[in-house]
Coordinates of C-alpha atoms in Angstrom, one line a residue:
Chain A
X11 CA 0.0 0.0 0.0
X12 CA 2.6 2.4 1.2
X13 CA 4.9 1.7 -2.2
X14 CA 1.6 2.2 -4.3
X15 CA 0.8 5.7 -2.4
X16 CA 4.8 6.5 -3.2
X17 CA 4.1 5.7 -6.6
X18 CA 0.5 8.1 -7.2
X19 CA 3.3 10.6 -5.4
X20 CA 5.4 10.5 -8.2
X21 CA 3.4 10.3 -10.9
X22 CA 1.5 13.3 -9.3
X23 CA 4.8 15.4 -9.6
X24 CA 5.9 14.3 -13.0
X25 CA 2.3 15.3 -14.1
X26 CA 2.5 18.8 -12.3
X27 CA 6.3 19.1 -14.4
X28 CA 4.5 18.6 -17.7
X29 CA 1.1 20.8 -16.7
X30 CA 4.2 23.8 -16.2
X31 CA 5.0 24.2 -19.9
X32 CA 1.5 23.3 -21.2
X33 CA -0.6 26.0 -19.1
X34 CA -3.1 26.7 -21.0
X35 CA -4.3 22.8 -21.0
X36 CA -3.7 23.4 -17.3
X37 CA -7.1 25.2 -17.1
X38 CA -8.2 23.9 -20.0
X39 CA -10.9 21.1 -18.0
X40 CA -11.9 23.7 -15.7
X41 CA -13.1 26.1 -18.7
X42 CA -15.0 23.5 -20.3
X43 CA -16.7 21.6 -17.3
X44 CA -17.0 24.9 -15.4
X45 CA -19.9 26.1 -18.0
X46 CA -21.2 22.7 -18.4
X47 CA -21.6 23.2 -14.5
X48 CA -23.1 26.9 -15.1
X49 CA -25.1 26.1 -17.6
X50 CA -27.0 23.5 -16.4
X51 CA -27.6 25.2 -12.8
X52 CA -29.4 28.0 -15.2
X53 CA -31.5 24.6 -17.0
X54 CA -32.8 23.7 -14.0
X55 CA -33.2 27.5 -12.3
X56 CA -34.8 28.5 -15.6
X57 CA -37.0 25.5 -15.1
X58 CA -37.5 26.4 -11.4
X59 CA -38.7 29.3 -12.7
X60 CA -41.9 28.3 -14.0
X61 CA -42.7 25.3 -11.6
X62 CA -42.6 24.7 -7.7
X63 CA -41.4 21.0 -8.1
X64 CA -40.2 18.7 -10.8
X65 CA -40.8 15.3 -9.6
X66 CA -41.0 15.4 -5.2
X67 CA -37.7 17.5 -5.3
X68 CA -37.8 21.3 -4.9
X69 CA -35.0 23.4 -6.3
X70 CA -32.8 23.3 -3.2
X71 CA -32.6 20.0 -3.9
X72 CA -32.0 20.4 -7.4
X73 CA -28.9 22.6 -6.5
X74 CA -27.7 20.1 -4.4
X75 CA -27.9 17.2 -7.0
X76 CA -26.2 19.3 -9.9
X77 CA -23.3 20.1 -7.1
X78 CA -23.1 16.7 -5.7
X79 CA -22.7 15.3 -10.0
X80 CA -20.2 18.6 -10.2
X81 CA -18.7 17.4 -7.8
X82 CA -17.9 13.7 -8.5
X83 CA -17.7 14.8 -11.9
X84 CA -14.7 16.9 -10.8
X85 CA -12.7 14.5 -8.8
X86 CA -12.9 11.9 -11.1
X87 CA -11.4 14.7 -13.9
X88 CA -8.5 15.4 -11.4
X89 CA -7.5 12.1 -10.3
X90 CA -8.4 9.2 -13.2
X91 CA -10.2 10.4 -16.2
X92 CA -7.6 11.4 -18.4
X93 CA -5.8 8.3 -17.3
X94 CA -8.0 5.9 -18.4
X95 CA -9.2 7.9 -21.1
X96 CA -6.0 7.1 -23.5
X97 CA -6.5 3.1 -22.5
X98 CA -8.3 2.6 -26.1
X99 CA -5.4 4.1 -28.1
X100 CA -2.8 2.5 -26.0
X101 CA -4.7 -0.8 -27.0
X102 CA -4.4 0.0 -30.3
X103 CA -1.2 0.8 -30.4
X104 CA 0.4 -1.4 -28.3
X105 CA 1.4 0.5 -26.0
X106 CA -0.3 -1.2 -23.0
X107 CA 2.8 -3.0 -23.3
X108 CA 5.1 -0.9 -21.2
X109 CA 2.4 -0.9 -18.6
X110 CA 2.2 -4.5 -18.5
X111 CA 6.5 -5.3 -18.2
X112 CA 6.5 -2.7 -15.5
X113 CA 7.0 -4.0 -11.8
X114 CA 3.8 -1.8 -10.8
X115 CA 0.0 -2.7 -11.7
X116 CA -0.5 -1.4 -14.8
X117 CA -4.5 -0.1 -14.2
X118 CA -2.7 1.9 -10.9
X119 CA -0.5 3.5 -13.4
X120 CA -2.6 4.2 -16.0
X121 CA -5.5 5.5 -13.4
X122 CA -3.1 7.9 -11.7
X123 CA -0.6 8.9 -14.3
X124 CA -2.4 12.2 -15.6
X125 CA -3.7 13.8 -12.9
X126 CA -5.2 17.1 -13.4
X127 CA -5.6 19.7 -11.1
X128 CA -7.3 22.3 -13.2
X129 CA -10.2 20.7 -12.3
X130 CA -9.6 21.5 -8.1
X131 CA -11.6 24.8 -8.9
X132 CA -14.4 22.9 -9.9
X133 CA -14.5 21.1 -6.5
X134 CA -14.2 24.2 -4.8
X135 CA -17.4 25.8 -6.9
X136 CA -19.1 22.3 -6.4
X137 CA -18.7 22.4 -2.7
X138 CA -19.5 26.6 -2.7
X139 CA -22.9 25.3 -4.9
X140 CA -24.1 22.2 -2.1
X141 CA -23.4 24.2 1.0
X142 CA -25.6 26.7 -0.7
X143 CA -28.1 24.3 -1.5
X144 CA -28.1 23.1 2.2
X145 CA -28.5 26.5 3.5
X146 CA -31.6 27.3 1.6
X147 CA -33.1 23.9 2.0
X148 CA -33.2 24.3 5.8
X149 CA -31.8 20.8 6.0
X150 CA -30.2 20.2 9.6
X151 CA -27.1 19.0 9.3
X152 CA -25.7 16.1 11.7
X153 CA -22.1 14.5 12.1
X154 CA -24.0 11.1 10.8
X155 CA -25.1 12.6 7.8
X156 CA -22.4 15.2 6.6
X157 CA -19.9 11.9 6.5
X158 CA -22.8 9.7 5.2
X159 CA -22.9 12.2 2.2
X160 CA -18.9 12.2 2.1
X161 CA -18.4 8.2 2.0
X162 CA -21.5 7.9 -0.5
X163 CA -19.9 10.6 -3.1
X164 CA -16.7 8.6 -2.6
X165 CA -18.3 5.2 -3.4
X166 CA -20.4 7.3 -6.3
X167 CA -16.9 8.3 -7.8
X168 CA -15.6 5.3 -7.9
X169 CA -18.8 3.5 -9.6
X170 CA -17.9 6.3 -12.0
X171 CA -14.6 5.4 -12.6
X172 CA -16.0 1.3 -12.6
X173 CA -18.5 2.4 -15.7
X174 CA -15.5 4.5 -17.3
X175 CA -13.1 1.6 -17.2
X176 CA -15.9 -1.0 -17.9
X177 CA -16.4 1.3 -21.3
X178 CA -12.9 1.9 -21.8
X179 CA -11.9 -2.1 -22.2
X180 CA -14.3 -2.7 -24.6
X181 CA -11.4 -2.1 -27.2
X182 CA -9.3 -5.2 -26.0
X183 CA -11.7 -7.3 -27.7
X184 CA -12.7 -5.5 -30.5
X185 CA -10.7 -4.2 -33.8
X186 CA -11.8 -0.7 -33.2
X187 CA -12.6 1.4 -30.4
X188 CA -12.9 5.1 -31.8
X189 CA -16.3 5.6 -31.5
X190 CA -16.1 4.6 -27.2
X191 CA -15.8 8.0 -26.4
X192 CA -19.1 9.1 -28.4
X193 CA -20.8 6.2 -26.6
X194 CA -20.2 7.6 -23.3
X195 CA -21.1 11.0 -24.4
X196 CA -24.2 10.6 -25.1
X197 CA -24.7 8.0 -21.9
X198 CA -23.5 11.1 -19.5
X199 CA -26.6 12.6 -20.5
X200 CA -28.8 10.6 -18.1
X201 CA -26.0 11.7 -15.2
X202 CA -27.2 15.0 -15.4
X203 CA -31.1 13.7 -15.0
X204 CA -31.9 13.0 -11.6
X205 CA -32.4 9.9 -11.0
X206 CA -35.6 10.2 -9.5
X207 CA -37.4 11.2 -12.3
X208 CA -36.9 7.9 -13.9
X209 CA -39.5 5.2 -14.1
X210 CA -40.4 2.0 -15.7
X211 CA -37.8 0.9 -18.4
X212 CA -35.9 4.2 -18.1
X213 CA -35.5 3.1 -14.2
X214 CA -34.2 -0.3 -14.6
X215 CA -32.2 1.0 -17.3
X216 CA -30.0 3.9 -15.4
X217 CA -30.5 2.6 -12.3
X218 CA -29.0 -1.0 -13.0
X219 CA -28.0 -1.8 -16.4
X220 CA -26.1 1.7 -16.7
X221 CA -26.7 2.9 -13.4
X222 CA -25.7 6.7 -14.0
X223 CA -29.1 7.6 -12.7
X224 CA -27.9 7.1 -8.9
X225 CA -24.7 8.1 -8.7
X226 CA -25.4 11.8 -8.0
X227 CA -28.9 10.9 -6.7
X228 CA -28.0 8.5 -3.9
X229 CA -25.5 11.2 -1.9
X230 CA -28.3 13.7 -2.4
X231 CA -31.4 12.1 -1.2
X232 CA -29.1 10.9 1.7
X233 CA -28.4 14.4 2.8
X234 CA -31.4 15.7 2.3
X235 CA -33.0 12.6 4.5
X236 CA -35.4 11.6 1.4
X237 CA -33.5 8.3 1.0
X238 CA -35.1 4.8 2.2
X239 CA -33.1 1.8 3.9
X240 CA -33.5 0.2 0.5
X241 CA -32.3 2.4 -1.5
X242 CA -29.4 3.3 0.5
X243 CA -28.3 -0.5 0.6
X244 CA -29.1 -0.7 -3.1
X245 CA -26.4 2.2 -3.9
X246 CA -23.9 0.6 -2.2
X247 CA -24.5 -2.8 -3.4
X248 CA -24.3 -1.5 -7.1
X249 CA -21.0 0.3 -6.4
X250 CA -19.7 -3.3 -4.8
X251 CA -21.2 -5.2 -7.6
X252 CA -19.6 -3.1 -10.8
X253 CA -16.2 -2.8 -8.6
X254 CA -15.7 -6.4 -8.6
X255 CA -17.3 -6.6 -12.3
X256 CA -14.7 -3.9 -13.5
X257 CA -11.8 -5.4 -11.7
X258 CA -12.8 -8.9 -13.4
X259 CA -13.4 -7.1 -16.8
X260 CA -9.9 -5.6 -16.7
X261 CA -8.2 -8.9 -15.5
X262 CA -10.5 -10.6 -18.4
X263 CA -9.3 -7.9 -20.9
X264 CA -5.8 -8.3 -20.2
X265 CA -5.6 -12.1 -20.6
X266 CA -7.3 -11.5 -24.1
X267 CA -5.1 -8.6 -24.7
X268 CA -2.7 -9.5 -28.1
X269 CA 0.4 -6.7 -27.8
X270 CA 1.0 -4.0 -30.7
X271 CA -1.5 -4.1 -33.5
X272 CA -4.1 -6.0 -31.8
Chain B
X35 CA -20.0 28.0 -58.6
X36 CA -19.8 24.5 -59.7
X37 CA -17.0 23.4 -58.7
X38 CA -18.2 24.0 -54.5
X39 CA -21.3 22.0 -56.0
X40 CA -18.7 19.1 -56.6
X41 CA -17.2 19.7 -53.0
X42 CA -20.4 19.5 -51.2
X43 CA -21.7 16.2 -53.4
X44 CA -17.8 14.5 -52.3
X45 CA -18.6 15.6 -49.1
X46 CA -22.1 13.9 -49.2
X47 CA -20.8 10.9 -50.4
X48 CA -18.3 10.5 -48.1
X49 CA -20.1 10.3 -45.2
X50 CA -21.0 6.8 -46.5
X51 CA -18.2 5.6 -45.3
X52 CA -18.3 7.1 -41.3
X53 CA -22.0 5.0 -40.9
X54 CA -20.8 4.6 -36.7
X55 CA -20.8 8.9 -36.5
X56 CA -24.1 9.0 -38.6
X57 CA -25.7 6.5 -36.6
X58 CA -24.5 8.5 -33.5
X59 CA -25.5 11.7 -34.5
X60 CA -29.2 10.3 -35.3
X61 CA -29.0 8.6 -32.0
X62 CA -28.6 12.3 -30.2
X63 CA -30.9 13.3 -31.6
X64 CA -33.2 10.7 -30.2
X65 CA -31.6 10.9 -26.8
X66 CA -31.9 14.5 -26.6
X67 CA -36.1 13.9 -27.0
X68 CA -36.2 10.9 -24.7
X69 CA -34.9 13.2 -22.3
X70 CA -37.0 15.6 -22.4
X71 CA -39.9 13.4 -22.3
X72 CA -38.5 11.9 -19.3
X73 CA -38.0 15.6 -17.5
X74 CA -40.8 17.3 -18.9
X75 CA -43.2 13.8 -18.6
X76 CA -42.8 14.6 -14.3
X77 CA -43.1 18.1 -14.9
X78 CA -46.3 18.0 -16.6
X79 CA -47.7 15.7 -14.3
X80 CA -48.4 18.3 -11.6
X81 CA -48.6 21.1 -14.0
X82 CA -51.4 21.3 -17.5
X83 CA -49.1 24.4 -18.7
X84 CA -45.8 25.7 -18.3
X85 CA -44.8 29.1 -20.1
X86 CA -47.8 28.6 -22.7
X87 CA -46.3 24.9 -23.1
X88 CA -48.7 22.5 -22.7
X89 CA -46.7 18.8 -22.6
X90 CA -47.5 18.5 -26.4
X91 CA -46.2 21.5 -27.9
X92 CA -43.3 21.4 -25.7
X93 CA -42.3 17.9 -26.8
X94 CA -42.7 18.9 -30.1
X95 CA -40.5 22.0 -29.5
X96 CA -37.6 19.5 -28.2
X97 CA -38.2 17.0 -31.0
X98 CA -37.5 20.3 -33.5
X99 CA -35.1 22.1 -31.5
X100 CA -32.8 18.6 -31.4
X101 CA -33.3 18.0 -35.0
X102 CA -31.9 21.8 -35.6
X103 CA -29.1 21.7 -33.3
X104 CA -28.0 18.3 -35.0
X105 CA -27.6 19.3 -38.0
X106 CA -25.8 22.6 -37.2
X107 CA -22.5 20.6 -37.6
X108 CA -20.6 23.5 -37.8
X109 CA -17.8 22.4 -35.3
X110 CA -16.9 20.0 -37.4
X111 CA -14.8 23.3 -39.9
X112 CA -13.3 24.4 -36.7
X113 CA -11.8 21.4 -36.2
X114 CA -10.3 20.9 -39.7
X115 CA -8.9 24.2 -40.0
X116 CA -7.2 23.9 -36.7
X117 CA -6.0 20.7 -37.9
X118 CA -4.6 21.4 -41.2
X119 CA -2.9 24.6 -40.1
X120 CA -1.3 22.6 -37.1
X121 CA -0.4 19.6 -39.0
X122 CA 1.1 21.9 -42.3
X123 CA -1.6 21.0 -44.5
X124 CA -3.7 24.2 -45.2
X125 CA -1.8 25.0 -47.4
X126 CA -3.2 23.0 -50.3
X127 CA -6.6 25.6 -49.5
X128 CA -4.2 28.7 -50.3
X129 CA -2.8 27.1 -53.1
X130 CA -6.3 25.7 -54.9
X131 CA -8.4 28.0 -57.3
X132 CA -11.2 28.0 -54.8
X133 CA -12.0 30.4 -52.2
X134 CA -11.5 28.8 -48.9
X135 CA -14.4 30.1 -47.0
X136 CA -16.6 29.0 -49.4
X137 CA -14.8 25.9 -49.6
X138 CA -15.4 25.1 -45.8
X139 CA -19.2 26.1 -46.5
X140 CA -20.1 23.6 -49.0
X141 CA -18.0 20.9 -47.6
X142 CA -20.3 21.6 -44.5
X143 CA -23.7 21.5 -46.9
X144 CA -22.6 18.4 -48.2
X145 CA -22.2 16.3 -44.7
X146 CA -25.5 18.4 -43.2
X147 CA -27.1 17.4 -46.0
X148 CA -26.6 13.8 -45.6
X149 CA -27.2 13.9 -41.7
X150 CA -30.3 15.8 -42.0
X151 CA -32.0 12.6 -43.8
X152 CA -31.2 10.2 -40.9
X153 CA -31.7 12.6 -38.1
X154 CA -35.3 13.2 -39.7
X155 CA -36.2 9.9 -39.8
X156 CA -35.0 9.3 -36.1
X157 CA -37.0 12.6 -35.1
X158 CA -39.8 11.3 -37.0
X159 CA -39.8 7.8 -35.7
X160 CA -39.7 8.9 -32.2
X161 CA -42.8 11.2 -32.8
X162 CA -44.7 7.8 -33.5
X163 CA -43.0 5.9 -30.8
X164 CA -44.2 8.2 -28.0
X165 CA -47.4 9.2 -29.7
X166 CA -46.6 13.0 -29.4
X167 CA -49.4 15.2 -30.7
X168 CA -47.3 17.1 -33.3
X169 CA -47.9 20.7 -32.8
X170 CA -46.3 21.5 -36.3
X171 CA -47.4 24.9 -37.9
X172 CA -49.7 24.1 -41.0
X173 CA -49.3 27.7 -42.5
X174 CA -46.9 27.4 -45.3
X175 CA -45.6 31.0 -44.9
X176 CA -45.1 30.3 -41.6
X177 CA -43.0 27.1 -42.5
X178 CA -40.9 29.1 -45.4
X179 CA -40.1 31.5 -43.1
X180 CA -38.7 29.5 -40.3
X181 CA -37.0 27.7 -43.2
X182 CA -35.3 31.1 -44.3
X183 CA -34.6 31.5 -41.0
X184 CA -32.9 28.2 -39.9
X185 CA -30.6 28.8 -43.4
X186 CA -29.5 32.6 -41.8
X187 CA -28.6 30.8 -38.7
X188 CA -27.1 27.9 -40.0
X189 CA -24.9 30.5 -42.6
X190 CA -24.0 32.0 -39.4
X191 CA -22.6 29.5 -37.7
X192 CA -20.3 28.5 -40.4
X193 CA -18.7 31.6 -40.1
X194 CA -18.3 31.9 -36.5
X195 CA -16.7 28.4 -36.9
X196 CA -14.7 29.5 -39.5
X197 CA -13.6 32.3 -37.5
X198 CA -12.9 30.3 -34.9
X199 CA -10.6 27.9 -36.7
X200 CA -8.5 30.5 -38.4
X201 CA -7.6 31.8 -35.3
X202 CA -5.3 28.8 -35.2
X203 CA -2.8 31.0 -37.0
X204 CA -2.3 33.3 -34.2
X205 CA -3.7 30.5 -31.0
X206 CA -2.3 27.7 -32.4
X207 CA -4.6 25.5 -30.3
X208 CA -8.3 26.7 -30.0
X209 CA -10.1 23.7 -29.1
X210 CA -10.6 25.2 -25.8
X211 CA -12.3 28.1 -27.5
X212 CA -14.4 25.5 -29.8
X213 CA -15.5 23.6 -26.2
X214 CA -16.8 26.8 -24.5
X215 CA -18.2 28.0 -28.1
X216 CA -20.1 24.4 -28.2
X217 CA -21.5 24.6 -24.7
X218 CA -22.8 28.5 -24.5
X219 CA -24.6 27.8 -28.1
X220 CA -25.9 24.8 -26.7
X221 CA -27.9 27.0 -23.9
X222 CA -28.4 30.1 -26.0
X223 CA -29.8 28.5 -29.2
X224 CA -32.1 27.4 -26.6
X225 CA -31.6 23.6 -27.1
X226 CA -31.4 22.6 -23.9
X227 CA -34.2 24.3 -22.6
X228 CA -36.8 26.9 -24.2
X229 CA -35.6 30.5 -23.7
X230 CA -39.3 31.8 -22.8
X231 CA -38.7 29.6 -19.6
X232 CA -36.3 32.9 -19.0
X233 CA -36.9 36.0 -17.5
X234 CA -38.2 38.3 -19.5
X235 CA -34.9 40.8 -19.0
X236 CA -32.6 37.8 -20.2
X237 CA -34.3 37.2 -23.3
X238 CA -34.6 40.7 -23.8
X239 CA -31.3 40.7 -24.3
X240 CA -30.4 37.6 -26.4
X241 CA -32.8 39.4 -28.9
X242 CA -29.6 41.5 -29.7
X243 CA -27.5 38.6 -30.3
X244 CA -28.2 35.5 -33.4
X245 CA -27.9 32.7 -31.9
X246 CA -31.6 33.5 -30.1
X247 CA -32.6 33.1 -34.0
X248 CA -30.6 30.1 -35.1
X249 CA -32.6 27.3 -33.5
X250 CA -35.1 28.5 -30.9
X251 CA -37.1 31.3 -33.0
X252 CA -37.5 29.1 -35.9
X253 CA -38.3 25.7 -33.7
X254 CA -40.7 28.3 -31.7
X255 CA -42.5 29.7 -34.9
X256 CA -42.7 25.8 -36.3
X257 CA -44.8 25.3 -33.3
X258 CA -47.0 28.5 -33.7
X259 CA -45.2 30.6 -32.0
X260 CA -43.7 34.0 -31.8
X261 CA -44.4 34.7 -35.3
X262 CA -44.2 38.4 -34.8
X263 CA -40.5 38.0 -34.5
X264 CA -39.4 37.0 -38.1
X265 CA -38.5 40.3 -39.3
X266 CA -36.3 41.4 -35.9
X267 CA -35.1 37.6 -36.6
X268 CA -33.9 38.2 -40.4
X269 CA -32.4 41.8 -39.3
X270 CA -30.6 40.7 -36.5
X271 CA -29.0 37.6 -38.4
X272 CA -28.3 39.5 -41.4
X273 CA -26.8 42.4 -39.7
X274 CA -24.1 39.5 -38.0
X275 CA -23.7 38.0 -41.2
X276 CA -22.6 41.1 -43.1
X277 CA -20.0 41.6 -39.8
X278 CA -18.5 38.4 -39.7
X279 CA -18.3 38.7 -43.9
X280 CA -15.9 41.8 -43.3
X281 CA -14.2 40.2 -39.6
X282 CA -13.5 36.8 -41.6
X283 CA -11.8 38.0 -44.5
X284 CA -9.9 40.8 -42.7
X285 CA -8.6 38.1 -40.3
X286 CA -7.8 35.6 -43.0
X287 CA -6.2 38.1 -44.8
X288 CA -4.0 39.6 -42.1
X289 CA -3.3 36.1 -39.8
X290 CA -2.5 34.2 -43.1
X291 CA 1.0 35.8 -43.0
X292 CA 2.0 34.2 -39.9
X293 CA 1.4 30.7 -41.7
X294 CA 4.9 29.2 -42.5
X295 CA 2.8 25.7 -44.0
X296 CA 5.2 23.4 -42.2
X297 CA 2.5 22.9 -39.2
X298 CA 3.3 23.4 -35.6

């Protein structure tokens, strides 16, 4: 454990060497999920606008969804998602292959090697955007559920990074993966539809199959004490359940996995 | 003139071969709708109007909106521009007898053409599979209008795109610029959510600016809507259109010098 957390460290400092002459890319994530963020706070005010509720939520708890997705959203930008982002082209190229010959896991590597902090701002205006949420909510606040919400958007980021990676290995068993990262754009759509507005298909879709429509929902109904026994032990489950899934799927992937020019 | 004819029907053509991006781009299209049915499905169940919406009319709105904002494909000349001039290979557009904004143009009519045909279908197809009660206009003025009016807007957009990529010459990276450019139009073409759901002061002001004209006036007066608002509508965009005329080829003209044609 102690070598892996010595080996984010480095990685972390080569990445903050490189960010140094390429500034502009530095911010460059901020910029363009920072108006994502703006823009759909003014969707849902606009819609607030013009009705009391959509669904049972009221808009304070709309604020404190679209911070809570901000905010997962933005952690997974600074510590993995460009990581695991080149994975198809380093299939295709054969690249994987210096990840593989190294005396380090290769998915610890390749998860942590470009981390980016221009997204921290985005955490802080998250964080500004669910405190404000909170306040206007008139939610009372208890130690139980302040680190309830904390360990749920931790286990939320990481079912985002299980459905990233699960997404992202598709190319070791395919001849081209090009087209992955269309796939997921148009799946991050439902992540930025709360997931209680789903129902029927649309429900067992997003909330199992491709289960985007709890990942910011679940931390949110939690703090906001709207969320049953069931649905809180359903959450969790689905972030055990596509952890050990994605660890298999990479394991599987790798075995299958055919060097340069596969 | 007919040589950019022979541009746009290569371009047409070639989209045979990327079937996974038209297939894609027609699937948006349908995702953007089956959104909004889902979002504005709850809405609607507590509520028999919003904004003069009733659930029809604003389904119908999204199912135009998404069709219009699919086939504004615009980004797609920002990206090649930047391209070429990074990678050295603009240089075959200043050496070829064509002019290159006009070459850009009808490379871009040429692939919308060919998307348009699938992401009506999809559009149309989806009308049937959620049984929406079309509220399409049946005044023909009304439909040649909006149809004037979608062209202006669409014109427009290939020159701010255009713009955009020939400022590669001095930038030489403007993707960033491209992403911001690509989310703000989203909101202010008023494709993600219909502008009257503003207040009043806010669209007020977007009445100055095109892209209030480019999808959500037309996909509004398709609908029955805001009819009165066609002439501002043709002003506005033609007024921006002369502009970026003059702003494009002074900025060509003057950034082209800095081109060594080697790339970056």
């Amino acid at each position: 454990m102690r070598r892996n957390l010595r080996f984010i460290w480095i990685l972390f400092k080569l990445k903050l060497s490189h960010l140094m002459v390429f500034r502009l890319s530095f911010f460059g994530a901020f910029f363009a999920d920072g108006i994502l963020f703006l823009i759909q706070l003014l969707v849902f005010s606009a819609i607030y606008g013009n009705v009391d509720m959509i669904g049972n939520w009221n808009q304070a708890q709309m604020i404190i969804f679209i911070g809570t997705f901000s905010l997962i959203n933005a952690i997974s930008m600074v510590l993995a998602f460009f990581g695991i982002n080149q994975l198809p082209n380093k299939i295709k190229s054969g690249a994987l292959d210096h990840y593989l010959t190294k005396p380090i896991s290769p998915l610890l590597r390749l998860s942590f090697e470009s981390i980016d902090l221009g997204s921290i701002p985005l955490i802080v205006l998250a964080m500004v955007l669910i405190a404000y949420g909170i306040s206007i909510s008139g939610i009372i606040l208890t130690f139980t559920s302040v680190a309830g919400y904390i360990v749920l958007v931790i286990l939320m980021t990481i079912l985002w990074y299980d459905v990233e990676l699960i997404i992202r290995t598709i190319p070791f068993f395919v001849v081209s993966g090009t087209a992955i990262t269309r796939v997921e754009e148009l799946l991050e759509l439902c992540f930025r539809v709360p997931g209680i507005l789903f129902k029927g298909v649309y429900k067992i879709v997003f909330y199992f199959i491709l289960p985007y429509g709890i990942m910011a929902t679940v931390p949110t109904q939690f703090i906001s004490n709207t969320i049953t026994t069931w649905e809180l032990a359903y959450g969790v489950g689905i972030v055990l359940l596509f952890t050990v899934f994605t660890i298999w799927l990479w394991r599987f992937g790798v075995s299958h996995y055919k060097s340069a020019s596969s | 003139m007919r040589k950019y004819f022979e541009i746009a029907k290569i371009l047409f053509k070639a989209q045979l071969v990327y079937r996974f991006d038209v297939f894609f781009n027609a699937l948006f299209t349908v995702a953007k709708i089956v959104f909004a049915y889902i979002v504005w499905g709850v809405i609607f169940e507590s509520n028999t109007t919003v904004a003069g919406f009733t659930l029809s009319t604003m389904l119908s709105y999204y199912v135009i909106s998404s069709f219009l904002s699919q086939i504004e494909m615009s980004d797609g000349i920002t990206g090649e521009i930047s391209g070429r001039i990074r990678d050295g290979s603009f240089s075959k557009f200043m050496v070829i007898p064509s002019n290159t904004f006009l070459h850009f143009l009808w490379q871009n009519i040429g692939s919308t053409l060919f998307y348009m045909i699938f992401n009506f279908f999809a559009a149309v197809i989806w009308i049937f599979i959620f049984k929406i009660d079309f509220a399409l206009t049946t005044d023909i003025a009304i439909i040649f209008s909006s149809l004037l009016l979608i062209s202006l807007g669409l014109f427009f957009m290939v020159q701010l795109s255009y713009f955009i990529g020939i400022l590669t010459f001095k930038f030489k990276n403007v993707w960033l610029f491209n992403l911001i450019k690509g989310n703000i139009a989203a909101f202010v073409t008023g494709s993600l959510v219909p502008l009257v759901l503003l207040p009043m002061g806010v669209v007020d002001v977007m009445k100055f600016f095109p892209f209030y004209y480019v999808t959500y006036l037309p996909s509004m007066m398709l609908i029955g809507r805001n009819i009165d608002e066609f002439i501002v509508g043709i002003i506005v965009l033609s007024i921006y259109i002369l502009v970026f005329i003059i702003i494009n080829i002074s900025t060509y003209n003057f950034l082209r010098k800095k081109y060594d044609g080697v790339g970056i």
